[in-house]
Coordinates of C-alpha atoms in Angstrom, one line a residue:
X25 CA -280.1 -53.6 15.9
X26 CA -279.5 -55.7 14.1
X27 CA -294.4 -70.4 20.0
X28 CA -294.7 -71.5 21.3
X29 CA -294.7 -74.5 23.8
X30 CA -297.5 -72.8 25.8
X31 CA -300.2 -73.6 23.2
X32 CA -299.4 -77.6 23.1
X33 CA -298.8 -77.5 27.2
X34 CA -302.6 -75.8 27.6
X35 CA -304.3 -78.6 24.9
X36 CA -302.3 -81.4 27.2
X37 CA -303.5 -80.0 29.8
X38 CA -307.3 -80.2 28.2
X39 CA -306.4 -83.3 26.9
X40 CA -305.5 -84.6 30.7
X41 CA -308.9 -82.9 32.0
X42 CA -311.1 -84.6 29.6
X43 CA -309.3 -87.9 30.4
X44 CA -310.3 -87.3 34.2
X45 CA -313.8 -86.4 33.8
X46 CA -314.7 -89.7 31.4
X47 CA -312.7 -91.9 34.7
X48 CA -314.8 -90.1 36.8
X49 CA -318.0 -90.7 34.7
X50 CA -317.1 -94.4 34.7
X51 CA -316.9 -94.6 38.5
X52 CA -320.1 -93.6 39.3
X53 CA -322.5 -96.0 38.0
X54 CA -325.8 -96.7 40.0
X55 CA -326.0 -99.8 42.0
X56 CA -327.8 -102.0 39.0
X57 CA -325.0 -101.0 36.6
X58 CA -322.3 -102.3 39.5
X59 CA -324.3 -105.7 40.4
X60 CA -324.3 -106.5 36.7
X61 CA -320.4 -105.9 36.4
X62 CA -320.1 -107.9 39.8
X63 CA -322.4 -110.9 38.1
X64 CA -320.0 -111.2 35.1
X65 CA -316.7 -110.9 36.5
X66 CA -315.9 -115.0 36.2
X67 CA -315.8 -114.4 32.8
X68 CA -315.4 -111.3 31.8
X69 CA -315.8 -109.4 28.1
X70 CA -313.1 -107.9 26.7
X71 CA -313.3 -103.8 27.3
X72 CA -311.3 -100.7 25.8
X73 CA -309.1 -99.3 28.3
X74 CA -309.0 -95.3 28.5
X75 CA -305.1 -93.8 27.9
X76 CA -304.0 -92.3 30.8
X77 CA -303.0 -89.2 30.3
X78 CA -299.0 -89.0 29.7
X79 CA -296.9 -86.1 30.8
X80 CA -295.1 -84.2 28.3
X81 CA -291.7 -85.4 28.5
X82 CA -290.5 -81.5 27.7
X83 CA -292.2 -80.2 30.3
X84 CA -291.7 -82.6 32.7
X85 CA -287.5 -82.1 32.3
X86 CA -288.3 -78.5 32.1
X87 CA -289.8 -78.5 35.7
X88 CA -287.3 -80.6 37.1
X89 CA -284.6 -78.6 36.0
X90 CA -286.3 -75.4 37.1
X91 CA -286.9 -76.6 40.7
X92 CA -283.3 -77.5 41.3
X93 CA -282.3 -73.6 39.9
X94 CA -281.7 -70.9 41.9
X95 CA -283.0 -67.4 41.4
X96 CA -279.6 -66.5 40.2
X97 CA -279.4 -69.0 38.0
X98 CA -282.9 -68.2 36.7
X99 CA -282.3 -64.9 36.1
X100 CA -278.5 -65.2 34.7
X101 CA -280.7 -67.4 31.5
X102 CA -282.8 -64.7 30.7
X103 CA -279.7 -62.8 29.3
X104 CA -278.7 -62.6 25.7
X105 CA -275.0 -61.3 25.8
X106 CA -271.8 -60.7 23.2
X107 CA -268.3 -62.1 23.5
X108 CA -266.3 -60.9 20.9
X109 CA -264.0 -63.3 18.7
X110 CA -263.7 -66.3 17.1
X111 CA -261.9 -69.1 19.7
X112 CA -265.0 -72.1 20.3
X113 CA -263.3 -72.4 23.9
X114 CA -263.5 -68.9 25.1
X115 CA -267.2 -68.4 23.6
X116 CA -268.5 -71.5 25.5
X117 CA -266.4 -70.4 28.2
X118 CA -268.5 -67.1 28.0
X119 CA -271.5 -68.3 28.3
X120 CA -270.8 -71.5 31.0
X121 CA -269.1 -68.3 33.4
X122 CA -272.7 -66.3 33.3
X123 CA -275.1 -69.0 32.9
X124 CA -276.8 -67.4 30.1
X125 CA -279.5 -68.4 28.4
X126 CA -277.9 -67.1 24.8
X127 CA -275.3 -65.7 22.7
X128 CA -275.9 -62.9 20.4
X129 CA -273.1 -63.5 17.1
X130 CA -271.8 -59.9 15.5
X131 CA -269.8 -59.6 13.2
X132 CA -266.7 -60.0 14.9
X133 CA -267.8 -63.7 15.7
X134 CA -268.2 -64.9 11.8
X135 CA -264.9 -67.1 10.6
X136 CA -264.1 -67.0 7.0
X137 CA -266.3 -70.8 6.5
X138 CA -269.5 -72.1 7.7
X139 CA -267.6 -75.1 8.8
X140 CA -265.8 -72.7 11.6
X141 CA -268.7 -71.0 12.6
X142 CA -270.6 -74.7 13.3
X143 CA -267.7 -75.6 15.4
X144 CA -268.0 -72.3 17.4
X145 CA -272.3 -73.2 18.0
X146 CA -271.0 -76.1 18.5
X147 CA -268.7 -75.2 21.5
X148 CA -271.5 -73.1 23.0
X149 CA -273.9 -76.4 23.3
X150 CA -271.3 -78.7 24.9
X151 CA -271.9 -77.9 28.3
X152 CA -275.8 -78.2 28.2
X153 CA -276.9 -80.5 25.0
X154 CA -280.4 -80.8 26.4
X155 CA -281.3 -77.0 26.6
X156 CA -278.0 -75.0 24.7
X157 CA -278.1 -71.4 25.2
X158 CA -280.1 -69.8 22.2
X159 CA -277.8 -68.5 19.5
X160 CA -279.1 -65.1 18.1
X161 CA -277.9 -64.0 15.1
X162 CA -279.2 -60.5 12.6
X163 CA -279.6 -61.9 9.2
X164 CA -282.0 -59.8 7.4
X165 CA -279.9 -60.3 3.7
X166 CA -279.3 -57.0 2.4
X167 CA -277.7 -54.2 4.3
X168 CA -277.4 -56.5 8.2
X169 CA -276.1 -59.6 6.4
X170 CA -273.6 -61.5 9.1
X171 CA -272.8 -64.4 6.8
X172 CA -270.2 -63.7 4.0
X173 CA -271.6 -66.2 2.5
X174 CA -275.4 -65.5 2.2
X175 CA -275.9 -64.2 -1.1
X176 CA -279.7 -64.2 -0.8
X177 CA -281.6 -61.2 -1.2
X178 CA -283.2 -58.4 1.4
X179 CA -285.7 -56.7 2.0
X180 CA -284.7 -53.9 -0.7
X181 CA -285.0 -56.2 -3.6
X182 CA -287.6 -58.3 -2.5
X183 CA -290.2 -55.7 -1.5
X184 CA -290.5 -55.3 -5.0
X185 CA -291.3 -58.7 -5.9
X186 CA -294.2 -61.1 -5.2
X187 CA -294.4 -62.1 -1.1
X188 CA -293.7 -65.7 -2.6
X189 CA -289.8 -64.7 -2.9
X190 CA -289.7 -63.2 0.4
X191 CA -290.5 -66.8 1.6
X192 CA -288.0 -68.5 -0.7
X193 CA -285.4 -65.5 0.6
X194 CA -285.8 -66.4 4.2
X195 CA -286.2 -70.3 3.5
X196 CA -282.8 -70.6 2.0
X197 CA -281.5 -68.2 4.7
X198 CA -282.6 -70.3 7.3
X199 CA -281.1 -73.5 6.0
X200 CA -277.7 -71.4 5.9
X201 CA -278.1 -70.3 9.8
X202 CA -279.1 -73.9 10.9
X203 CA -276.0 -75.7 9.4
X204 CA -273.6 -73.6 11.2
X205 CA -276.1 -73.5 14.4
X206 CA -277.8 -70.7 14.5
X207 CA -281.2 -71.3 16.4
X208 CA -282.8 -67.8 16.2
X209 CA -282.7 -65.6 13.5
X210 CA -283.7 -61.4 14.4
X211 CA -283.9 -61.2 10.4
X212 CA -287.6 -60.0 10.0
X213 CA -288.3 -56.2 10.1
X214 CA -292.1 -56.0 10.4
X215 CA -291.8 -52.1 10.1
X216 CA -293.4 -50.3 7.5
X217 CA -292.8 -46.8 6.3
X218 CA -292.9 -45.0 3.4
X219 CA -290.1 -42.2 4.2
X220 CA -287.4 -43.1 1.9
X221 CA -285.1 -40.8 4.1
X222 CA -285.9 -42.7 7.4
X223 CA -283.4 -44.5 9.0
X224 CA -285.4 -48.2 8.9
X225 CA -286.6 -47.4 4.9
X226 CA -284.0 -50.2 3.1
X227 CA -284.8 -52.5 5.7
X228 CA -288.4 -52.9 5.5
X229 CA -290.2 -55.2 3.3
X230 CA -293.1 -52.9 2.6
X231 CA -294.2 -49.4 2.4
X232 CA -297.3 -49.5 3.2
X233 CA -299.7 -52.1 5.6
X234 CA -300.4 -54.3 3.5
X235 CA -297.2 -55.0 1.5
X236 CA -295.4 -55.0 4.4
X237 CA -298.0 -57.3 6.4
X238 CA -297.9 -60.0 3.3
X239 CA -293.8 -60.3 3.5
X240 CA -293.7 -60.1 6.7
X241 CA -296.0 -63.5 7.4
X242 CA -293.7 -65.1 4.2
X243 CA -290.7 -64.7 5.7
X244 CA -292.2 -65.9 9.1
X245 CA -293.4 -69.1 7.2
X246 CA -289.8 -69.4 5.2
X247 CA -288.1 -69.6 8.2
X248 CA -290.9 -72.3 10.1
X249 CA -289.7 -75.3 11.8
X250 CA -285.9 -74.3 10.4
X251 CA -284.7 -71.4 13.2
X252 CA -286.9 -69.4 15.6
X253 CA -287.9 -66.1 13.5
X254 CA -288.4 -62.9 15.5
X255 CA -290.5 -60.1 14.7
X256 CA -288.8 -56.5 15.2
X257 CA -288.7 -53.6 16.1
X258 CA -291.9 -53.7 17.8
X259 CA -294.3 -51.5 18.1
X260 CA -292.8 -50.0 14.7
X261 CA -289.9 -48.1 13.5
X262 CA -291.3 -46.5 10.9
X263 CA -293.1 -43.4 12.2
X264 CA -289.7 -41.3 12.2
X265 CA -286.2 -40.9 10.5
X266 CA -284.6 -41.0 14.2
X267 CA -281.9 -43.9 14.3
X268 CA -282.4 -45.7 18.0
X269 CA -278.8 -46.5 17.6
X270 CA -278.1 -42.5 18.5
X271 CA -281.5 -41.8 20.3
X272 CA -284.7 -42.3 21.3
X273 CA -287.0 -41.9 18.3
X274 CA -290.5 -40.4 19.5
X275 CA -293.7 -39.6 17.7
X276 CA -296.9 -38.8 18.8
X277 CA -298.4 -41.5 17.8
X278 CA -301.4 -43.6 20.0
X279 CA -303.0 -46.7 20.1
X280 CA -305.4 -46.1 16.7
X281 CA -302.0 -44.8 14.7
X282 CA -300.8 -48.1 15.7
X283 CA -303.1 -50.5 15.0
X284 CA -303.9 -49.0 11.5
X285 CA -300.1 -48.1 10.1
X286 CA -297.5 -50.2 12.4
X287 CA -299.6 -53.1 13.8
X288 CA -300.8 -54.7 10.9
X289 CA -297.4 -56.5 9.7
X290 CA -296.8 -57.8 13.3
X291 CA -300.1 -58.9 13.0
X292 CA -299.6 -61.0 10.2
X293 CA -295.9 -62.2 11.2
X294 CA -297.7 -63.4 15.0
X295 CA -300.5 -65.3 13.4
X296 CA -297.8 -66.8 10.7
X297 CA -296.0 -68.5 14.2
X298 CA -293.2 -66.0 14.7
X299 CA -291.5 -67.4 17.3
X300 CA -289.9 -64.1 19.5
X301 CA -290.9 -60.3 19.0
X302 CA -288.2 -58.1 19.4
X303 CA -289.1 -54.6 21.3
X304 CA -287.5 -51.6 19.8
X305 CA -286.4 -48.9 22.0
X306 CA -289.3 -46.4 20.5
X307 CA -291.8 -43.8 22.6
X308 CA -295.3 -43.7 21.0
X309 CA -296.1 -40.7 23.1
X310 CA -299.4 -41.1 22.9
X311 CA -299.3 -44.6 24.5
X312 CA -296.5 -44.5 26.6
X313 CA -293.6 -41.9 27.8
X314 CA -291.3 -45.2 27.9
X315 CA -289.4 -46.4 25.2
X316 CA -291.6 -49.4 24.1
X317 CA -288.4 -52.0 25.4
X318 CA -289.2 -50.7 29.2
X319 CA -292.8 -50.5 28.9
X320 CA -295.5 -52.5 30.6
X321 CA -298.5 -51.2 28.6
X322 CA -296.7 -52.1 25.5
X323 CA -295.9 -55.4 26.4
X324 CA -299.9 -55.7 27.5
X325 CA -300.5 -54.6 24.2
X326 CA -298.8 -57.4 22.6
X327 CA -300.2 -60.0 24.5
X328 CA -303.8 -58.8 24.7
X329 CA -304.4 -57.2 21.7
X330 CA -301.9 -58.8 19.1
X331 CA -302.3 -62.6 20.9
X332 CA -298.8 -63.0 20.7
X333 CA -297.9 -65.7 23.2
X334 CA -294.3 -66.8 22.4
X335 CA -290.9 -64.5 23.6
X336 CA -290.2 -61.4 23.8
X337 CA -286.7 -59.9 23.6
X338 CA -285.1 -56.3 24.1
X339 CA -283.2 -54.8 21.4
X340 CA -279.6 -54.8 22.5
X341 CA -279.8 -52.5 25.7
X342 CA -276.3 -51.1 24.9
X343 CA -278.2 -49.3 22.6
X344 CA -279.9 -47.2 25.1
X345 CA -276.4 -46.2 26.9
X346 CA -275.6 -44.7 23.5
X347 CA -277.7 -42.2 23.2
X348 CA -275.7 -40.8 26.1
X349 CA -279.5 -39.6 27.7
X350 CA -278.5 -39.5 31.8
X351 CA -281.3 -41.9 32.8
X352 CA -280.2 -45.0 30.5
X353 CA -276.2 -45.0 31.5
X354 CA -277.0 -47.7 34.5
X355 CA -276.5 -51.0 32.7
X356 CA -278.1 -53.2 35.4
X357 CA -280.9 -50.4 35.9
X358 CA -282.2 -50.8 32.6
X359 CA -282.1 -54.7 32.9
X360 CA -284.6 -54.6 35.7
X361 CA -287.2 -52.1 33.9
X362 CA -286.8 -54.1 30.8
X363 CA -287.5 -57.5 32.9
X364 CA -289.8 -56.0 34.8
X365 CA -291.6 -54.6 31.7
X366 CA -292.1 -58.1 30.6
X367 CA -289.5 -58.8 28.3
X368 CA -289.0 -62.7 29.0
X369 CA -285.2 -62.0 27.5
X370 CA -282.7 -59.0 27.8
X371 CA -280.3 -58.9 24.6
X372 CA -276.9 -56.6 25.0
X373 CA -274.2 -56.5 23.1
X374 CA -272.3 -55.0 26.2
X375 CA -269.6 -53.0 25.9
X376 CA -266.0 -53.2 27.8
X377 CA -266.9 -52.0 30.6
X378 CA -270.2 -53.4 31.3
X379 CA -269.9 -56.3 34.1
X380 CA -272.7 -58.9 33.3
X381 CA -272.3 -60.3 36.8
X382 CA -273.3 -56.4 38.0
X383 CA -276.8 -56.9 35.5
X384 CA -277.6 -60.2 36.9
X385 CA -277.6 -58.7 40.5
X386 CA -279.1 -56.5 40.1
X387 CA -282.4 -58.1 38.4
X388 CA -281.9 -60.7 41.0
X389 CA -281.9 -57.7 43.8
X390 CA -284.6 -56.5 42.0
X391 CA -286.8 -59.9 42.4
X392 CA -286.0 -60.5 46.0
X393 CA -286.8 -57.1 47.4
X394 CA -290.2 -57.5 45.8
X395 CA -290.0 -55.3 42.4
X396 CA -290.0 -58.1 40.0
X397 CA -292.3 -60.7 41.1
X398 CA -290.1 -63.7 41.5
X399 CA -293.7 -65.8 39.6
X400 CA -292.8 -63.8 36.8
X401 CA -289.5 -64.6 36.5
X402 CA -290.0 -68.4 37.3
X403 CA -292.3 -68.3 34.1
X404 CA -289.8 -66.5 31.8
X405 CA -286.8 -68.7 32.9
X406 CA -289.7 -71.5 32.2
X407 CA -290.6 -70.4 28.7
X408 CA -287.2 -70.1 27.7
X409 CA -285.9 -73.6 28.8
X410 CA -289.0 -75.0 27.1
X411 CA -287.5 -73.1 24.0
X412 CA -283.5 -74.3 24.6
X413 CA -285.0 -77.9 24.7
X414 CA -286.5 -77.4 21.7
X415 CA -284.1 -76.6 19.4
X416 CA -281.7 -78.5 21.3
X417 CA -280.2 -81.2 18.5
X418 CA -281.6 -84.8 18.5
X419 CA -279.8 -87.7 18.4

């Protein structure tokens, strides 16, 4: 359908080590050193005084909060879910019943004005100013526009034109989503193919590596500082016509066809600062027999080989259901291998019938019987409160 605080924490946390080490140097002068101090201590010089190291205020309110969470609680925030309509109350009501960590906005959420949309984010944040639920929204321009009123171009028109307008694009888009309270935007589709007749071709900014891998970082940069940007469909939608609306697309494609075809734009968009990277429900079959959204290696891949460091997200899991395939139709199933793939967020855009309180028992099942490490999940529910804070709106 449709980072990160960790850097800072680890230089703090170098920052706080050096601090140490120069108060330990100080304190172990020889004896000659120490009689001389002792001899001048009637009137002493004036000295600098080291900084003691201060604790990041973020982090420190991050920890506290997480200590006094349960694991139900942890696990409940790293869900991304869909309530349909338009009424502030019962969307905030939504998201306070679950304890979720976001809200994903269709099209069935979008009021005729921007002013009615802000009051709806607005409702959503009432309940937990300091860390709000993250509100997702697809805003690519183009063909997945949600706004009515966001006239800027996508990636069919600006593919054509200098990288330079794909920034301008997504900086103007960015301004729309954060007056009306939009915090993360799933609006940049790093895939690259040059099939006109495949599914993703209208959607991508470039046809080939390099194109793509220029817009991509642009849009990235448009949207700094503004919303959290999100990289998708990772590891590439491009290597077949297959819509993962309907199916599982599959190609045989393995870790060199990635890295010189589909990796390059992700690539770009990571070392730009994207924010989030969104996994696509796609089997590389000569990676992984998983869809990418369920899969370990590919979230190794990612990390290790891509550096990305910030948050990863599933494309909506509903999705998978759909393609009617007999080993996807267990909603709260699929939320444990995606969580346990490494996702740090699950996205669905549940249907009817789909009980989120049955999908947060069952990853919390999951982590007390010892299939989800329950460090894991402390560290996801971690990064993502560090991210709620974030954006949270200062006074």
């Amino acid at each position: 359908m449709r980072s990160v605080p960790s850097r800072p924490l680890r230089a703090l946390a170098l920052t706080a080590a050096a601090a140490v080490a120069l108060t330990a140097a100080g304190c172990t002068g020889g004896g000659a050193a120490a009689s001389r101090t002792a001899e001048r201590s009637a009137t002493p010089a004036p000295t600098a005084q080291a900084a003691a190291p201060t604790a990041d205020p973020a982090a420190a309110y991050v920890d506290a909060r997480l200590r006094n969470m349960t694991l139900r609680q942890k696990v409940a925030s790293l869900f991304m879910l869909h309530a349909p309509g338009t009424d502030p109350a019962a969307l905030r009501g939504f998201v306070d019943r679950y304890g979720l960590g976001g809200l994903i906005l269709m099209k069935d959420n979008i009021p005729a004005t921007p002013e009615a949309l802000a009051a709806e984010t607005a409702a959503t944040r009432a309940s937990d100013p300091a860390a709000p639920p993250l509100i997702g929204i697809d805003e690519e321009g183009g063909d997945v526009t949600r706004l009515p009123w966001d006239g800027g171009p996508g990636a069919e028109a600006l593919r054509s034109q200098p990288p330079e307008a794909t920034r301008q694009a997504f900086a103007q888009r960015a301004q729309l989503l954060k007056q009306v309270g939009v915090t993360v935007n799933f609006g940049t589709v790093a895939d690259v193919t040059p099939d006109p007749s495949s599914f993703i071709a209208d959607r991508v900014l470039g046809t080939d590596p390099s194109s793509a891998a220029a817009r991509v970082a642009a849009s990235v940069a448009g949207q700094k500082g503004v919303v959290l940007s999100t990289l998708k469909h990772f590891p590439g939608h491009g290597e077949t016509d297959a819509d993962s609306h309907l199916t599982v697309p599959t190609a045989p494609i393995d870790l060199g066809g990635f890295g010189a075809r589909d990796g390059p734009p992700f690539r770009a968009g990571i070392d730009a600062g994207a924010d989030l990277v969104m996994f696509g429900h796609l089997v590389y079959s000569g990676v992984d027999a998983q869809p990418a959204s369920l899969s370990p290696a590919w979230h190794r891949i990612l990390t290790d080989r891509l550096g990305f460091r910030g948050v990863s997200i599933t494309d909506d899991l509903r999705m998978l259901q759909d393609t009617g395939l007999p080993q996807y139709q267990d909603a709260g199933a699929n939320a444990v291998a995606a969580v346990a793939a490494g996702n740090t967020m699950v996205l669905m855009v549940q249907s009817a019938g789909t009980d989120p309180d049955a999908m947060i028992d069952a990853v919390t099942a999951a982590v007390a019987d010892g299939r989800i490490p329950a460090a894991q999940v402390d560290a996801q529910a971690r990064a993502l409160l560090l991210l709620r804070h974030a954006v949270a709106p200062k006074e």
